[in-house]
């Protein structure tokens, strides 16, 4: 992976016209599952389910992963993540591109003949409008902080100029939420796409009944030759994990996107069901609000980090399927993973000593908020018992999903157990979460040294130098402990045998639905 990533950077900096793989051709080599060689017929309906339902369909305003699953099939982006090479991207709407020698000017050439679902032509002006809307929507504004200008010399040419090099800029453009939207549809909906379709993707919206069902149908004028194969994709909301497992074993659904560890053995034995697993990007943690109170004390946070037995939680809650995170938050399948183990094993005596030095030798009381994810509720209960051993009394409070995430976003919590998924570049794993001005810095963490490192990592284009920078940043963050990193989960999907061409990817992307077939 490291070698391939380095090759990509060399391509960018030698100003060679990039030979992006042409996604409009389904017969391209290297696509073993989704191209012409895939078995199965065209047409049909595929039914799929995930852990939760989406919060909104507006790609520029939502942050939850469930929304991304729907949105990425309704919209296109300039680039996309490569399913078979974690950390790499390839052109989607962009057919070719080049980068200036100073790394600050990108010239993109778009595919011709791309249409939105309402029949409007997708042009360079839509790209300019979409990037400006992303910035105005604030959620991913930070990814475009270095943007100086966007020019549109022709309908298929976009020239983006940055004030300084941004190493993950193309990766940012591949984020499924940085989608290209139709300005006309945005305006018709008074700027609100939360229940509308302004996309050009492989599938278009038929209906969405929140917490029940989302129905997408094939977009007949999709710009990629002969795609998609499926007539219809139905996303069914089945919040109960036992009900999901029963539904796929009974043939009521075709795919469980994220299968639960406890159900793996059962589904592996089920007739007509295959279970596929790859190293994932879903990492979970104990979040500690550093804003005020005992958790503003670094030694209290470190005490929690030393008292937490990650391996025991993994065995009790994840059936040993996850990989404990003993240093930073970037998982071991990533080139920027920190090898050094900051917390190799629990040390209760060290935790007690740190609490004594912080003035809490007689113990303290804390409240931990969690959502409705049963694994995170279970993890919170295990953590409660572990911290009790060092004199920390934890009250666990489970809240309804929307209330819980509102509390996280507003900083209304002391402790929490939750996770992130889908990151590709180390900048995504770190900058917005741990930079003082980070959009998702829910822990209110601030360390000027970390800020400086994360800014350096964003600007540095040499991967080996970036690795050194991110190693330093992860080590400091782990030692400061605004989060106690728990584990990285594998991505496991359960798929009926009749489904052909669906790719199980570390980022949990479902973009391969456009090349998925049903074998009746």
PDB file of N, CA and C in Angstrom, residues 337-378:
ATOM      1  N   UNK A 337      -0.003   4.061  10.788  1.00  0.00           N
ATOM      2  CA  UNK A 337      -0.217   3.463  12.116  1.00  0.00           C
ATOM      3  C   UNK A 337       1.040   3.645  12.979  1.00  0.00           C
ATOM      4  N   UNK A 338       0.863   4.034  14.243  1.00  0.00           N
ATOM      5  CA  UNK A 338       1.981   4.193  15.184  1.00  0.00           C
ATOM      6  C   UNK A 338       2.286   2.839  15.823  1.00  0.00           C
ATOM      7  N   UNK A 339       3.490   2.351  15.576  1.00  0.00           N
ATOM      8  CA  UNK A 339       3.850   1.017  16.062  1.00  0.00           C
ATOM      9  C   UNK A 339       4.094   1.010  17.569  1.00  0.00           C
ATOM     10  N   UNK A 340       4.641   2.102  18.110  1.00  0.00           N
ATOM     11  CA  UNK A 340       4.970   2.138  19.531  1.00  0.00           C
ATOM     12  C   UNK A 340       3.720   1.972  20.390  1.00  0.00           C
ATOM     13  N   UNK A 341       3.775   1.100  21.388  1.00  0.00           N
ATOM     14  CA  UNK A 341       2.632   0.867  22.272  1.00  0.00           C
ATOM     15  C   UNK A 341       2.748   1.784  23.492  1.00  0.00           C
ATOM     16  N   UNK A 342       1.868   2.752  23.572  1.00  0.00           N
ATOM     17  CA  UNK A 342       1.887   3.705  24.687  1.00  0.00           C
ATOM     18  C   UNK A 342       1.263   3.077  25.932  1.00  0.00           C
ATOM     19  N   UNK A 343       0.240   2.266  25.724  1.00  0.00           N
ATOM     20  CA  UNK A 343      -0.436   1.583  26.845  1.00  0.00           C
ATOM     21  C   UNK A 343      -0.448   0.079  26.546  1.00  0.00           C
ATOM     22  N   UNK A 344       0.718  -0.590  26.706  1.00  0.00           N
ATOM     23  CA  UNK A 344       0.803  -2.006  26.305  1.00  0.00           C
ATOM     24  C   UNK A 344      -0.105  -2.916  27.109  1.00  0.00           C
ATOM     25  N   UNK A 345      -0.328  -2.583  28.381  1.00  0.00           N
ATOM     26  CA  UNK A 345      -1.239  -3.374  29.209  1.00  0.00           C
ATOM     27  C   UNK A 345      -1.713  -2.517  30.383  1.00  0.00           C
ATOM     28  N   UNK A 346      -2.834  -2.872  31.010  1.00  0.00           N
ATOM     29  CA  UNK A 346      -3.345  -2.045  32.115  1.00  0.00           C
ATOM     30  C   UNK A 346      -2.344  -1.997  33.269  1.00  0.00           C
ATOM     31  N   UNK A 347      -2.317  -0.876  33.974  1.00  0.00           N
ATOM     32  CA  UNK A 347      -1.451  -0.714  35.133  1.00  0.00           C
ATOM     33  C   UNK A 347      -2.257   0.041  36.196  1.00  0.00           C
ATOM     34  N   UNK A 348      -2.920  -0.715  37.067  1.00  0.00           N
ATOM     35  CA  UNK A 348      -3.812  -0.104  38.050  1.00  0.00           C
ATOM     36  C   UNK A 348      -3.051   0.715  39.089  1.00  0.00           C
ATOM     37  N   UNK A 349      -1.858   0.271  39.475  1.00  0.00           N
ATOM     38  CA  UNK A 349      -1.085   1.017  40.471  1.00  0.00           C
ATOM     39  C   UNK A 349      -0.659   2.373  39.908  1.00  0.00           C
ATOM     40  N   UNK A 350      -0.293   2.380  38.652  1.00  0.00           N
ATOM     41  CA  UNK A 350       0.081   3.647  38.013  1.00  0.00           C
ATOM     42  C   UNK A 350      -1.134   4.570  37.926  1.00  0.00           C
ATOM     43  N   UNK A 351      -2.286   3.986  37.626  1.00  0.00           N
ATOM     44  CA  UNK A 351      -3.515   4.784  37.553  1.00  0.00           C
ATOM     45  C   UNK A 351      -3.838   5.406  38.907  1.00  0.00           C
ATOM     46  N   UNK A 352      -3.715   4.630  39.979  1.00  0.00           N
ATOM     47  CA  UNK A 352      -3.990   5.145  41.326  1.00  0.00           C
ATOM     48  C   UNK A 352      -3.004   6.259  41.690  1.00  0.00           C
ATOM     49  N   UNK A 353      -1.740   6.089  41.323  1.00  0.00           N
ATOM     50  CA  UNK A 353      -0.729   7.095  41.618  1.00  0.00           C
ATOM     51  C   UNK A 353      -1.033   8.408  40.899  1.00  0.00           C
ATOM     52  N   UNK A 354      -1.457   8.309  39.644  1.00  0.00           N
ATOM     53  CA  UNK A 354      -1.807   9.510  38.874  1.00  0.00           C
ATOM     54  C   UNK A 354      -3.005  10.229  39.492  1.00  0.00           C
ATOM     55  N   UNK A 355      -3.989   9.464  39.954  1.00  0.00           N
ATOM     56  CA  UNK A 355      -5.148  10.080  40.609  1.00  0.00           C
ATOM     57  C   UNK A 355      -4.735  10.777  41.909  1.00  0.00           C
ATOM     58  N   UNK A 356      -3.844  10.155  42.649  1.00  0.00           N
ATOM     59  CA  UNK A 356      -3.340  10.755  43.888  1.00  0.00           C
ATOM     60  C   UNK A 356      -2.642  12.077  43.584  1.00  0.00           C
ATOM     61  N   UNK A 357      -1.792  12.084  42.565  1.00  0.00           N
ATOM     62  CA  UNK A 357      -1.047  13.302  42.191  1.00  0.00           C
ATOM     63  C   UNK A 357      -1.993  14.401  41.692  1.00  0.00           C
ATOM     64  N   UNK A 358      -3.126  13.990  41.121  1.00  0.00           N
ATOM     65  CA  UNK A 358      -4.093  14.979  40.609  1.00  0.00           C
ATOM     66  C   UNK A 358      -5.037  15.472  41.701  1.00  0.00           C
ATOM     67  N   UNK A 359      -4.915  14.915  42.917  1.00  0.00           N
ATOM     68  CA  UNK A 359      -5.774  15.353  44.008  1.00  0.00           C
ATOM     69  C   UNK A 359      -7.065  14.566  44.129  1.00  0.00           C
ATOM     70  N   UNK A 360      -7.120  13.404  43.484  1.00  0.00           N
ATOM     71  CA  UNK A 360      -8.329  12.577  43.528  1.00  0.00           C
ATOM     72  C   UNK A 360      -8.014  11.193  44.116  1.00  0.00           C
ATOM     73  N   UNK A 361      -7.117  11.180  45.088  1.00  0.00           N
ATOM     74  CA  UNK A 361      -6.751   9.912  45.710  1.00  0.00           C
ATOM     75  C   UNK A 361      -7.904   9.240  46.432  1.00  0.00           C
ATOM     76  N   UNK A 362      -8.893  10.035  46.829  1.00  0.00           N
ATOM     77  CA  UNK A 362     -10.064   9.460  47.510  1.00  0.00           C
ATOM     78  C   UNK A 362     -11.165   9.062  46.534  1.00  0.00           C
ATOM     79  N   UNK A 363     -10.874   9.182  45.251  1.00  0.00           N
ATOM     80  CA  UNK A 363     -11.850   8.782  44.239  1.00  0.00           C
ATOM     81  C   UNK A 363     -12.637   9.960  43.680  1.00  0.00           C
ATOM     82  N   UNK A 364     -13.425   9.690  42.644  1.00  0.00           N
ATOM     83  CA  UNK A 364     -14.247  10.724  42.020  1.00  0.00           C
ATOM     84  C   UNK A 364     -15.411  10.074  41.287  1.00  0.00           C
ATOM     85  N   UNK A 365     -16.429  10.886  40.995  1.00  0.00           N
ATOM     86  CA  UNK A 365     -17.622  10.413  40.292  1.00  0.00           C
ATOM     87  C   UNK A 365     -17.692  11.056  38.909  1.00  0.00           C
ATOM     88  N   UNK A 366     -18.003  10.255  37.908  1.00  0.00           N
ATOM     89  CA  UNK A 366     -18.128  10.753  36.540  1.00  0.00           C
ATOM     90  C   UNK A 366     -19.367  10.140  35.882  1.00  0.00           C
ATOM     91  N   UNK A 367     -19.898  10.841  34.878  1.00  0.00           N
ATOM     92  CA  UNK A 367     -21.052  10.331  34.128  1.00  0.00           C
ATOM     93  C   UNK A 367     -20.622  10.023  32.690  1.00  0.00           C
ATOM     94  N   UNK A 368     -21.010   8.854  32.208  1.00  0.00           N
ATOM     95  CA  UNK A 368     -20.677   8.440  30.842  1.00  0.00           C
ATOM     96  C   UNK A 368     -21.961   8.333  30.019  1.00  0.00           C
ATOM     97  N   UNK A 369     -22.037   9.100  28.928  1.00  0.00           N
ATOM     98  CA  UNK A 369     -23.187   9.038  28.040  1.00  0.00           C
ATOM     99  C   UNK A 369     -22.883   8.130  26.841  1.00  0.00           C
ATOM    100  N   UNK A 370     -23.855   7.297  26.502  1.00  0.00           N
ATOM    101  CA  UNK A 370     -23.743   6.451  25.315  1.00  0.00           C
ATOM    102  C   UNK A 370     -25.061   6.517  24.556  1.00  0.00           C
ATOM    103  N   UNK A 371     -25.007   6.109  23.284  1.00  0.00           N
ATOM    104  CA  UNK A 371     -26.217   6.100  22.465  1.00  0.00           C
ATOM    105  C   UNK A 371     -26.970   4.793  22.650  1.00  0.00           C
ATOM    106  N   UNK A 372     -27.535   4.301  21.543  1.00  0.00           N
ATOM    107  CA  UNK A 372     -28.320   3.070  21.624  1.00  0.00           C
ATOM    108  C   UNK A 372     -27.586   1.868  21.048  1.00  0.00           C
ATOM    109  N   UNK A 373     -26.341   2.073  20.606  1.00  0.00           N
ATOM    110  CA  UNK A 373     -25.532   0.959  20.104  1.00  0.00           C
ATOM    111  C   UNK A 373     -25.251   0.003  21.265  1.00  0.00           C
ATOM    112  N   UNK A 374     -25.781  -1.222  21.166  1.00  0.00           N
ATOM    113  CA  UNK A 374     -25.689  -2.148  22.300  1.00  0.00           C
ATOM    114  C   UNK A 374     -24.249  -2.502  22.635  1.00  0.00           C
ATOM    115  N   UNK A 375     -23.389  -2.600  21.617  1.00  0.00           N
ATOM    116  CA  UNK A 375     -21.982  -2.924  21.888  1.00  0.00           C
ATOM    117  C   UNK A 375     -21.318  -1.814  22.692  1.00  0.00           C
ATOM    118  N   UNK A 376     -21.699  -0.567  22.410  1.00  0.00           N
ATOM    119  CA  UNK A 376     -21.106   0.540  23.151  1.00  0.00           C
ATOM    120  C   UNK A 376     -21.708   0.655  24.551  1.00  0.00           C
ATOM    121  N   UNK A 377     -22.971   0.282  24.687  1.00  0.00           N
ATOM    122  CA  UNK A 377     -23.566   0.219  26.029  1.00  0.00           C
ATOM    123  C   UNK A 377     -22.859  -0.860  26.853  1.00  0.00           C
ATOM    124  N   UNK A 378     -22.639  -2.026  26.229  1.00  0.00           N
ATOM    125  CA  UNK A 378     -21.958  -3.120  26.932  1.00  0.00           C
ATOM    126  C   UNK A 378     -20.524  -2.723  27.285  1.00  0.00           C
TER     127      UNK A 378
END
